[in-house]
Amino acid sequence: MQKVKKYDFKAVEKKWQDIWDKDKPFAAKNDLSKPKFYALVEFPYPSGQGLHVGHPRSYTALDIVSRKRRFQGYNVLYPMGWDAFGLPTENFAIKNKMKPSEVTKNNIARFKKQLKSLGLSFDWDREINTTDPEYYRWTQWIFLQLYKHGLAYKKMTDVNWCTSCKCVLANEEVVNGTCERCSSEVIHKKKSQWMLKITQYAQRLIDDLDLVDYPERVKAQQKNWIGRSEGAQIDFETNQQDKIKVFTTRPDTIFGVTYMVISPENPIIEKWRDKISNMEAVDEYIKISAKKSELERTDLAKEKTGVKIDGVYALNPFTKNKIPIFISDYVLMSYGTGAIMAVPAHDQRDWEFANKYNIEIREVISGGDVKKEAYTDCTGAVMINSEFLDGMSVEKAKEEVILRLEREKIGNRKVNYKLRDWIFSRQRYWGEPIPIIHCDKCGYVPLDESDLPLKLPDTDFYEPSADGESPLSSMDDWVNVKCPKCGKDAKRETDTMPQWAGSSWYFLRYLDNHNDKCLADKKLIDYWMPVDWYNGGMEHTTLHLLYSRFWYKFLYDIGVVPTKEPYSKRTSHGLILGENGEKMSKSRGNVVNPDDIVNEYGADTLRLYEMFIGDFEKAAPWSQEGIKGCKRFLERFWGLQGILSDGDGIRDNMSVIINKTIKKVSEDIENLKFNTAIAAMMTLINEIYESGSVTRRELSVFTIILSPFAPHIAEEVWQSCTLGDGTLSDEVWPEFDEEKCKDKVTQIAVQINGRIKYRLDVESDISEERLWEILDSDPEFLKIIDGKQVIKKIYVPKKLVNIVVRQ
RNA sequence: GCCGCUGUGGCGGAAUUGGCAGACGCAUACGACUCAAAAUCGUACGGGAAACCAUGUGGGUUCGACUCCCACCAGCGGCACCA
């Protein structure tokens, strides 16, 4: 037994972090002949709070995968950077009277120091920063390409306006009628905004989910958000010699239409102004709904309101019956056509509205009781009161109506999506300037690509203005320019891009982060893309993940990238909660600072604990006690140096457990089951101590498979015991032998009618015949079945026997 | 309302294809070491004296169900007047 010096984790971790900094063993090589592996984690927003214990859960997981891949001979790219534009930094800067650029610089320095203290194997030479002009030059370049391809356009539109941030929000940023960032009230405002046509990619964003390996819940959530529905668009003529277009998923119910509803924002009302005899009441209603907040308008519990429009009516396209028209805010201008055909007999909302306003309820599908409630679930039911549809099933009737509509040119088959175009401008300072010039004569003129980057002007006055204009608009020197086309006086666009712009393509810049000719060299893109494994949070499913898939598809269409999808595999980590099981937050006072843990227990213990804490994909509460178990395990691993024997090779009695552990750890890492991989290594160490010693070869295998989880201690043990000829990173991942994973003796459970009576040790490779022979001469077995009639005998190899008896 | 997920000891969590429920760790108790404590090591640890009972509840399929089916209950996440 040798005496072992104390495990001084601080010295060990400092030593190896310095070596890694100097020698850069984790640098990805642009050697295109080697098999590549691109591991990606969502780059952090460098906030003022510093790193959260949630960050290392994701980073450590892919660090483990990356380190394992390097042992397996892959050229691994595992990069890190900063998603640094955005409101929190700007707000912090305002509060503390600093410049956002300064705040960003400080925060990045702090984050970087914290990340380095965790021993993550990032290739720091490829670090990127979305606020660096050399980076956002290419964000602007992509915007210009979108503009040139008609996918970026400016439009007067109804926008979500955060009253506190004094800024426009995308639909994705509005949560329950409030601002995702600050939870303040969101109101509607008409504003001219830059928009990106993500809707043009709606179908491809759904279809191509088939090409990628994402968790089902992520795919489902994206599909849900895009919200595809199939139906028909139908024209209803009015007595004003015009038409109301409606979208419906139930064209089969067209004979049941007894009224129509148009949204208060629908511009057709203006056209009818002179013909509407109760225009005052209508105007009043429009005024009231415009004042309502998003929250009030979408409150499902409230009773539906509306006003009948007198003097204008529509005609059923088939029966030519007159149909009254209402205006009501339960119809949204932003979905479909802003008008609906109402079928109270077969739609619950219409049913409620019809009852309130005494409108006829005409049943066209038999099977329900439309006096009591709307009959909506009509699968297989039969049409009635519907002329040429009578007697058909609902499914058949849908098809038939669409064919008829198309033949008579009064409608057509139509697919609608809930997804809206992406509102892309923000009235704030700390973002990428939009590289467009407004010229009275030439309209919107894009900046020449050679003039990029369009730098964000340095200023001390960047607070949002009360009138809702971007702070940039007051900077005359910057705003006033000559039109690149005609040379006359013109103005720059003063809105900036949203926080999500820089992150929509960042994974491409890592491939070639200093390139000043293009966003990245084509050869490198072709080699490294797609990302092999991308881990991130569920909260980005309908934001960053969707946006970046959209941009990437566009870049595919213009020949910049070689594949349809950016990420071949996506996984999602669960949140780390506070000790009380609630989400960690300052206000709840349950925040754990990773620095404190690194200080008290070391980075290796923190890494190990974060991986051991529970199912990687599920939320797990932090436990200050639980972390001790991981520390103890590492201490025991360190202690193995004290029982290192002179023998070499793997001892016979250790062969099975070692092969099993290699297998378990290898497979579990691939399946995100880090917790059970660690449990297997704990079992191994228990068995080693039980055996009294460890051989050099056994320790070297153990050290290699532990090293992705706890790299510092592994390097140190490797070096101080000289476990191999070279350094740990020269080693290859150990193979396991499937044959050697099998125990020589197996315990067979003996069951009677499915209940265990006793257990029997036999050789693992025993034949079924031999087993029954043993049992038939086993007094214990005979005693149990004595006097009972054996009906059936079941044998499950290496597991159990079950005897079915009648009493 | 729609979509997705979860429910196992005091706690975090294990359990290949339907085949020995509770691996591994934490906490706890007792013991060893120590003048003592901490650390460390050892033993026990779902309930029950036992037969047995136990994986949210109630049914079902099966020789056998944490696992499959049906109906509930509870909780979490997303969407939501989407026509």
Short mmCIF file of N, CA, C and O in Angstrom, two decimals, chain A residues 37 61-62 64-70 72 74 213 532-533 569-571 616-617 662-674 676-677 708-709 733 736:
data_model
loop_
_atom_site.label_atom_id
_atom_site.label_comp_id
_atom_site.label_asym_id
_atom_site.label_seq_id
_atom_site.Cartn_x
_atom_site.Cartn_y
_atom_site.Cartn_z
N PHE A 37 -16.77 15.56 -36.33
CA PHE A 37 -17.91 15.56 -35.41
C PHE A 37 -18.10 16.99 -34.91
O PHE A 37 -17.19 17.57 -34.32
N ALA A 61 -22.51 17.99 -20.75
CA ALA A 61 -23.03 16.83 -21.49
C ALA A 61 -22.34 16.72 -22.85
O ALA A 61 -21.81 15.66 -23.19
N LEU A 62 -22.31 17.80 -23.62
CA LEU A 62 -21.68 17.69 -24.93
C LEU A 62 -20.16 17.71 -24.83
O LEU A 62 -19.47 17.24 -25.74
N ILE A 64 -18.65 15.88 -22.64
CA ILE A 64 -18.42 14.44 -22.46
C ILE A 64 -18.45 13.74 -23.82
O ILE A 64 -17.58 12.95 -24.15
N VAL A 65 -19.47 14.07 -24.60
CA VAL A 65 -19.59 13.45 -25.93
C VAL A 65 -18.37 13.83 -26.79
O VAL A 65 -17.77 12.97 -27.45
N SER A 66 -18.00 15.10 -26.75
CA SER A 66 -16.86 15.57 -27.56
C SER A 66 -15.56 14.87 -27.16
O SER A 66 -14.79 14.44 -28.01
N ARG A 67 -15.33 14.79 -25.86
CA ARG A 67 -14.10 14.15 -25.39
C ARG A 67 -14.07 12.67 -25.77
O ARG A 67 -13.02 12.12 -26.13
N LYS A 68 -15.23 12.04 -25.70
CA LYS A 68 -15.28 10.63 -26.10
C LYS A 68 -14.98 10.49 -27.60
O LYS A 68 -14.22 9.62 -28.01
N ARG A 69 -15.58 11.39 -28.41
CA ARG A 69 -15.33 11.33 -29.85
C ARG A 69 -13.86 11.53 -30.20
O ARG A 69 -13.34 10.94 -31.14
N ARG A 70 -13.17 12.37 -29.46
CA ARG A 70 -11.75 12.58 -29.74
C ARG A 70 -10.98 11.29 -29.50
O ARG A 70 -10.12 10.92 -30.29
N GLN A 72 -12.13 8.51 -29.93
CA GLN A 72 -12.54 7.58 -30.99
C GLN A 72 -12.01 8.00 -32.37
O GLN A 72 -12.42 7.43 -33.37
N TYR A 74 -12.17 11.05 -33.97
CA TYR A 74 -12.85 12.07 -34.77
C TYR A 74 -12.13 13.41 -34.68
O TYR A 74 -11.50 13.72 -33.67
N ASP A 213 -33.19 14.09 -36.43
CA ASP A 213 -33.38 13.34 -35.21
C ASP A 213 -33.57 14.34 -34.06
O ASP A 213 -32.61 14.79 -33.47
N ASP A 532 -23.63 17.83 -35.92
CA ASP A 532 -23.98 16.43 -35.64
C ASP A 532 -24.86 16.28 -34.41
O ASP A 532 -25.68 15.38 -34.34
N TRP A 533 -24.60 17.14 -33.43
CA TRP A 533 -25.37 17.01 -32.19
C TRP A 533 -25.51 18.40 -31.58
O TRP A 533 -24.52 19.06 -31.30
N LYS A 569 -29.09 16.24 -35.20
CA LYS A 569 -29.64 15.67 -33.97
C LYS A 569 -29.77 16.78 -32.94
O LYS A 569 -28.85 17.55 -32.72
N ARG A 570 -30.93 16.85 -32.32
CA ARG A 570 -31.16 17.86 -31.30
C ARG A 570 -31.58 17.15 -30.02
O ARG A 570 -32.43 16.26 -30.06
N THR A 571 -30.98 17.55 -28.91
CA THR A 571 -31.43 17.03 -27.61
C THR A 571 -31.68 18.21 -26.70
O THR A 571 -31.22 19.33 -26.97
N PHE A 616 -31.27 13.31 -17.67
CA PHE A 616 -30.75 14.52 -18.32
C PHE A 616 -31.86 15.36 -18.95
O PHE A 616 -31.79 16.59 -18.96
N GLU A 617 -32.88 14.71 -19.46
CA GLU A 617 -33.91 15.46 -20.18
C GLU A 617 -34.99 16.03 -19.27
O GLU A 617 -35.85 16.77 -19.73
N ILE A 662 -17.27 -0.65 -19.24
CA ILE A 662 -16.93 0.02 -20.52
C ILE A 662 -18.17 0.06 -21.41
O ILE A 662 -18.51 1.09 -22.00
N LYS A 663 -18.85 -1.06 -21.49
CA LYS A 663 -20.04 -1.14 -22.35
C LYS A 663 -21.11 -0.14 -21.90
O LYS A 663 -21.64 0.63 -22.68
N LYS A 664 -21.38 -0.17 -20.60
CA LYS A 664 -22.43 0.68 -20.04
C LYS A 664 -22.10 2.17 -20.26
O LYS A 664 -22.94 2.95 -20.72
N VAL A 665 -20.87 2.55 -19.94
CA VAL A 665 -20.49 3.96 -20.06
C VAL A 665 -20.52 4.38 -21.53
O VAL A 665 -21.05 5.43 -21.89
N SER A 666 -19.99 3.53 -22.41
CA SER A 666 -19.95 3.86 -23.84
C SER A 666 -21.36 4.07 -24.37
O SER A 666 -21.64 5.04 -25.09
N GLU A 667 -22.26 3.16 -24.05
CA GLU A 667 -23.61 3.24 -24.59
C GLU A 667 -24.43 4.35 -23.94
O GLU A 667 -25.18 5.06 -24.60
N ASP A 668 -24.26 4.50 -22.64
CA ASP A 668 -25.04 5.52 -21.93
C ASP A 668 -24.72 6.93 -22.39
O ASP A 668 -25.60 7.79 -22.46
N ILE A 669 -23.45 7.18 -22.70
CA ILE A 669 -23.08 8.53 -23.18
C ILE A 669 -23.85 8.83 -24.47
O ILE A 669 -24.37 9.93 -24.65
N GLU A 670 -23.95 7.84 -25.35
CA GLU A 670 -24.66 8.06 -26.61
C GLU A 670 -26.15 8.30 -26.39
O GLU A 670 -26.80 8.96 -27.19
N ASN A 671 -26.68 7.73 -25.33
CA ASN A 671 -28.13 7.82 -25.08
C ASN A 671 -28.50 8.86 -24.03
O ASN A 671 -29.61 8.81 -23.48
N LEU A 672 -27.60 9.77 -23.75
CA LEU A 672 -27.86 10.84 -22.77
C LEU A 672 -28.14 10.31 -21.38
O LEU A 672 -28.80 10.97 -20.59
N LYS A 673 -27.64 9.09 -21.07
CA LYS A 673 -27.92 8.54 -19.74
C LYS A 673 -26.67 8.64 -18.88
O LYS A 673 -26.13 7.63 -18.42
N PHE A 674 -26.26 9.88 -18.69
CA PHE A 674 -25.03 10.13 -17.95
C PHE A 674 -25.15 9.66 -16.50
O PHE A 674 -24.18 9.21 -15.91
N THR A 676 -26.70 7.05 -15.23
CA THR A 676 -26.44 5.62 -15.03
C THR A 676 -25.02 5.24 -15.43
O THR A 676 -24.47 4.27 -14.92
N ALA A 677 -24.42 6.03 -16.32
CA ALA A 677 -23.01 5.79 -16.64
C ALA A 677 -22.18 6.00 -15.39
O ALA A 677 -21.28 5.21 -15.07
N PRO A 708 -13.86 11.86 -19.61
CA PRO A 708 -14.78 12.85 -20.19
C PRO A 708 -15.63 13.54 -19.12
O PRO A 708 -16.02 14.69 -19.28
N PHE A 709 -15.90 12.84 -18.03
CA PHE A 709 -16.74 13.39 -16.96
C PHE A 709 -15.92 14.28 -16.04
O PHE A 709 -16.36 15.35 -15.65
N TRP A 733 -10.33 5.18 -27.02
CA TRP A 733 -11.43 4.74 -26.16
C TRP A 733 -11.41 3.22 -26.06
O TRP A 733 -11.30 2.53 -27.08
N PHE A 736 -14.96 -2.96 -25.53
CA PHE A 736 -15.37 -4.03 -24.61
C PHE A 736 -15.61 -5.29 -25.43
O PHE A 736 -15.86 -5.22 -26.63
#
